[in-house]
CSV table of C-alpha atoms in Angstrom, one decimal:
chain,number,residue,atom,x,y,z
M,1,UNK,CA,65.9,20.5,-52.8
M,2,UNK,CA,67.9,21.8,-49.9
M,3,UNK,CA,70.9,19.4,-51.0
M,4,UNK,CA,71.0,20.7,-54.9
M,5,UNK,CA,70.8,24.6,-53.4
M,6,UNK,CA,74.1,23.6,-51.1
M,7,UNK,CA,75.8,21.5,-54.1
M,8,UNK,CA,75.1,24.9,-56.9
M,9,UNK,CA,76.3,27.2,-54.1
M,10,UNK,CA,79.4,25.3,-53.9
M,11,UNK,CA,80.1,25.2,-57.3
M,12,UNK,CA,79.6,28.9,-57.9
M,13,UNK,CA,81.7,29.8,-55.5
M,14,UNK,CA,84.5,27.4,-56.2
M,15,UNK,CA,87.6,29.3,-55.2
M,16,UNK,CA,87.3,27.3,-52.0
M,17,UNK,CA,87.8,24.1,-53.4
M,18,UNK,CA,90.0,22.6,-50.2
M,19,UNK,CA,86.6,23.4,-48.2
M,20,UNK,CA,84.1,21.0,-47.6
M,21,UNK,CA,80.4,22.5,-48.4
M,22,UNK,CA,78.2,20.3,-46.0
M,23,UNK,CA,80.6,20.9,-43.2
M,24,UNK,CA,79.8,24.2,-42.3
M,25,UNK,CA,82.3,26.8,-40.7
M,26,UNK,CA,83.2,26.3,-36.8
M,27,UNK,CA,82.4,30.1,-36.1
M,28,UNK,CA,78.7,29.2,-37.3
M,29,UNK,CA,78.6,25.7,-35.6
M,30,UNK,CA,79.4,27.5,-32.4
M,31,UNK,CA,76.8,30.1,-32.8
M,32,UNK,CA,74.2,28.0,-34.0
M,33,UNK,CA,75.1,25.5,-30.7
M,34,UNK,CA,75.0,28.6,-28.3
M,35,UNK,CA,71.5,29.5,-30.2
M,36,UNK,CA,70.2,26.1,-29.7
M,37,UNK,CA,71.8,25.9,-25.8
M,38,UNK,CA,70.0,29.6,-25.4
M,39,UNK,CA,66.5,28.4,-26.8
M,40,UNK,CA,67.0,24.5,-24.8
M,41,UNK,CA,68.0,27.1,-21.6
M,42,UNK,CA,64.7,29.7,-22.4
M,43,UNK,CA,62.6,26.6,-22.5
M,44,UNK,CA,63.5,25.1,-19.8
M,45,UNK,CA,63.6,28.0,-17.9
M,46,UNK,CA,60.3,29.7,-18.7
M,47,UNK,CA,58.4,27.2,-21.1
M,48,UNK,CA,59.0,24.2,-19.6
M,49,UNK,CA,58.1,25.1,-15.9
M,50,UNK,CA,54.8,26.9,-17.7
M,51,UNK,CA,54.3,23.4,-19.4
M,52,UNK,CA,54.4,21.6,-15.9
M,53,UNK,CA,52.1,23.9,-14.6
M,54,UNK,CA,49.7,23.9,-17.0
M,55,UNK,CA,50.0,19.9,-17.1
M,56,UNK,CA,50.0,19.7,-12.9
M,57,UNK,CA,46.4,22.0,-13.1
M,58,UNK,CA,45.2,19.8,-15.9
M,59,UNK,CA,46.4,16.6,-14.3
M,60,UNK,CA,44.9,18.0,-10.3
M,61,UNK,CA,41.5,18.9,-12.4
M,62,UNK,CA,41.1,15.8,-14.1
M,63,UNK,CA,42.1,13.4,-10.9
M,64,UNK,CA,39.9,15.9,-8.7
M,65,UNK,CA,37.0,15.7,-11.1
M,66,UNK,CA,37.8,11.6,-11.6
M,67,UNK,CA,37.1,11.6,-7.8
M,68,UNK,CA,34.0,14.2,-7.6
M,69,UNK,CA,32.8,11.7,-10.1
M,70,UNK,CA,33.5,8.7,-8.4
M,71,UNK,CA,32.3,10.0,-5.1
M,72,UNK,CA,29.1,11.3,-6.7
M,73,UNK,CA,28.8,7.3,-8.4
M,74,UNK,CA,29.2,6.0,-4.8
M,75,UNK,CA,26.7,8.3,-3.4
M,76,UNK,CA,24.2,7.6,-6.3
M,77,UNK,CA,24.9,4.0,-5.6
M,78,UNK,CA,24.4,4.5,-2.0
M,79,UNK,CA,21.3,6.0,-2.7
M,80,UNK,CA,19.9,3.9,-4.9
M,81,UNK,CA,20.5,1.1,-2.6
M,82,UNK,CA,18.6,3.7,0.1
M,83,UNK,CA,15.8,4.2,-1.9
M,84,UNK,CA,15.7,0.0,-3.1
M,85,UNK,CA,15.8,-0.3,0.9
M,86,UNK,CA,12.6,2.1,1.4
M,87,UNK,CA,10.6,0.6,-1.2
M,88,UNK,CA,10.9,-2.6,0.2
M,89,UNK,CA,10.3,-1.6,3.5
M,90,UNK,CA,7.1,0.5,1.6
M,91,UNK,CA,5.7,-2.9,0.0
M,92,UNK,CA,6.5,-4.4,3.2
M,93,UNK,CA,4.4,-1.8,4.9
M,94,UNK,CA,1.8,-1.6,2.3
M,95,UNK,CA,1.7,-5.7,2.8
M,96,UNK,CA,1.0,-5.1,6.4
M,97,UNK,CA,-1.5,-2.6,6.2
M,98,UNK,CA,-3.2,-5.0,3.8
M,99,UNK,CA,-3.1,-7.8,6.0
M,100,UNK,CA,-4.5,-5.6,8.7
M,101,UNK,CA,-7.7,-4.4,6.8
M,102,UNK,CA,-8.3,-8.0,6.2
M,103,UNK,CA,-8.4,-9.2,9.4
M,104,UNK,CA,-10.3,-6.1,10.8
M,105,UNK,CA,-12.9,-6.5,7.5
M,106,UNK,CA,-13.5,-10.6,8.3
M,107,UNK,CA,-13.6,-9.2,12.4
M,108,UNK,CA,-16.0,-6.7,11.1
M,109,UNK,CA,-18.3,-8.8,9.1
M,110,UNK,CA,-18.1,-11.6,11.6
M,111,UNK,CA,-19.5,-8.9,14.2
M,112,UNK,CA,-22.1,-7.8,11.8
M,113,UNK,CA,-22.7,-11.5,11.0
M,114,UNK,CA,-23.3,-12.2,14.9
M,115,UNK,CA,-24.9,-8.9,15.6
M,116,UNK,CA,-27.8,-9.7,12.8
M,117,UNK,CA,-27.6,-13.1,13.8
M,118,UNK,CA,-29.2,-11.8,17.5
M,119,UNK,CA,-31.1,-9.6,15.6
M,120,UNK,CA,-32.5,-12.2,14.0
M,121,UNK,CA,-32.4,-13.9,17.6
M,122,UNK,CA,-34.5,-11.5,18.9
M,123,UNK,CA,-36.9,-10.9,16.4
M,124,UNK,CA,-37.9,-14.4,16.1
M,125,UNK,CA,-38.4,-14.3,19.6
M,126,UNK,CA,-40.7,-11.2,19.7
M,127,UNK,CA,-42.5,-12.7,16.6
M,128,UNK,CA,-42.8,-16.3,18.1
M,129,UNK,CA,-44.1,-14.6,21.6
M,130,UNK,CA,-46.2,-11.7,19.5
M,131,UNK,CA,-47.8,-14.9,17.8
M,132,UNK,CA,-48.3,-16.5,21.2
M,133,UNK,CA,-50.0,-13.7,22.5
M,134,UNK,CA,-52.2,-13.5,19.7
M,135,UNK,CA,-53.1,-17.1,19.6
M,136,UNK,CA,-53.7,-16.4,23.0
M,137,UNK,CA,-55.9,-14.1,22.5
M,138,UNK,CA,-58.0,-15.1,19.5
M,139,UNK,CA,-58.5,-19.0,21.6
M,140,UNK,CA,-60.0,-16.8,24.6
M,141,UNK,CA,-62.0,-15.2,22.3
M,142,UNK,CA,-63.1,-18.2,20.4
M,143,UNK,CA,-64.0,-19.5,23.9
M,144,UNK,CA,-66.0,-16.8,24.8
M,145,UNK,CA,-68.1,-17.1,21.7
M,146,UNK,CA,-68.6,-20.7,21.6
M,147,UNK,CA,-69.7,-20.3,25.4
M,148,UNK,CA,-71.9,-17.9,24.4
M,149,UNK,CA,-73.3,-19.7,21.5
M,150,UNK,CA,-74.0,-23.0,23.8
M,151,UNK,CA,-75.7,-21.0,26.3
M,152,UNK,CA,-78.1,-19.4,23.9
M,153,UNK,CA,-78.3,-23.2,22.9
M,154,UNK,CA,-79.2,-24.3,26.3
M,155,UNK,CA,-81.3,-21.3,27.1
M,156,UNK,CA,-83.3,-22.2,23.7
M,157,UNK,CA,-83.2,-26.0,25.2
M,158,UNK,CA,-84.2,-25.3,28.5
M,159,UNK,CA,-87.0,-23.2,27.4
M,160,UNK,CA,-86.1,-19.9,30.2
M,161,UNK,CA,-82.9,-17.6,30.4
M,162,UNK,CA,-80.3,-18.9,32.5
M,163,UNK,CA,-78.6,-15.7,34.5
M,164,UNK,CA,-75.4,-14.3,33.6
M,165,UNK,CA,-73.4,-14.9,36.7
M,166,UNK,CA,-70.6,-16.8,37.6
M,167,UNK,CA,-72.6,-20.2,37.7
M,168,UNK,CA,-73.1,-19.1,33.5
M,169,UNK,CA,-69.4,-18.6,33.4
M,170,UNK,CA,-68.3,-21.8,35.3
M,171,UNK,CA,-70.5,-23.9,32.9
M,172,UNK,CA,-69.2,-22.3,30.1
M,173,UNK,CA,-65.4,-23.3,31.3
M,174,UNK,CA,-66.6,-26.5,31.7
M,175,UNK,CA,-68.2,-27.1,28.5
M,176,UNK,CA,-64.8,-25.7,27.0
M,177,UNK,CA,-62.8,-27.9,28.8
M,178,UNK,CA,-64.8,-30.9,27.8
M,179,UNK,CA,-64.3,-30.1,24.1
M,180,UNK,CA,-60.2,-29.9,25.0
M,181,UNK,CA,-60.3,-33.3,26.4
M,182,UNK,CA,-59.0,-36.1,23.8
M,183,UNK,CA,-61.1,-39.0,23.1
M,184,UNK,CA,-58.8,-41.3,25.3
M,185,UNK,CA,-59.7,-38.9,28.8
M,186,UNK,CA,-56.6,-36.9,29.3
M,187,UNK,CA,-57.0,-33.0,29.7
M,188,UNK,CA,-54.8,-30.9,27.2
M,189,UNK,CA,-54.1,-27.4,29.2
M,190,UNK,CA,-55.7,-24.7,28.1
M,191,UNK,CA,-54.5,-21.4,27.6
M,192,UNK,CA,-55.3,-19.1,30.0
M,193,UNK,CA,-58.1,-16.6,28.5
M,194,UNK,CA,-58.2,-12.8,30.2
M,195,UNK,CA,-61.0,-13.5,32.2
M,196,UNK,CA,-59.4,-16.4,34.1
């Protein structure tokens, strides 16, 4: 469109035929080249030094925040590999502790198991000497009865009272120890009855 307004604007005015149209005159190349030297000189004089600036900043913020972030990545990193380092020394711990109440719960309950154990110790032995005693005491007494009962016997045999002395007492010991004394003659002890 630009071309066909040029080519009717040469035709109208066609008193210039020796002219070429698409050349334009030197007076108006010179002033359009000093117009395009003033703008190239303007920009690089004020745009161009704005344009650096603006790029420098942009370039300074974008390299400064490229290293924030890759100083912030390392420190995440080294603080990951911090905290990956504490929880293994936690479950290491925690292992530890663990291990420790086992040992002191099987030290525990093999003290409780020795410490009944005694008990158990010691009561038997109470219970085995309490039964002693009492066996003890019920064969004395079973003594004294059955000397008792032969002496009435004797007394009822004899016909008179015999006299509660020590002679009644000896006999009755004897008798006793007559009825302890196996069929084959040896004496079996006798346990010793309060009254001697």
């Amino acid at each position: 469109m630009a071309i066909s307004t040029l080519l009717l604007a040469a035709e109208e005015g066609g008193g210039h035929s020796d002219e070429n149209v698409l050349v334009p005159p030197v007076s108006e190349l010179l002033i359009g080249i000093l117009a395009f030297g003033l703008l190239v000189a303007f920009f690089f004089w004020k745009v161009y030094p704005q344009i650096r600036r603006t790029y420098a900043e942009r370039s300074d913020r974008i390299e400064g925040n490229l290293a924030r972030a890759e100083r912030t990545q390392r420190e995440a990193e080294d603080l990951l590999v911090s905290y990956r380092r504490q929880l293994a020394e936690a479950q290491d711990e925690a292992g530890r502790i663990r291990q420790d109440a086992r040992e002191q719960g099987q030290q525990i309950l093999d003290s409780l198991r020795a410490q009944a154990g005694e008990e158990v110790a010691e009561i038997k032995a109470r219970g085995e000497a309490q039964l002693a005693a009492e066996r003890a005491q019920v064969v004395a007494q079973i003594r004294r009865e059955i000397g008792e009962i032969a002496l009435e016997l004797a007394t009822k045999i004899v016909g008179h009272e015999l006299q509660r002395d020590d002679r009644q007492r000896q006999l009755i010991d004897d008798f006793i120890a007559g009825l302890d004394r196996p069929a084959d003659g040896t004496t079996v002890p006798a346990p010793a009855g309060p009254g001697g």
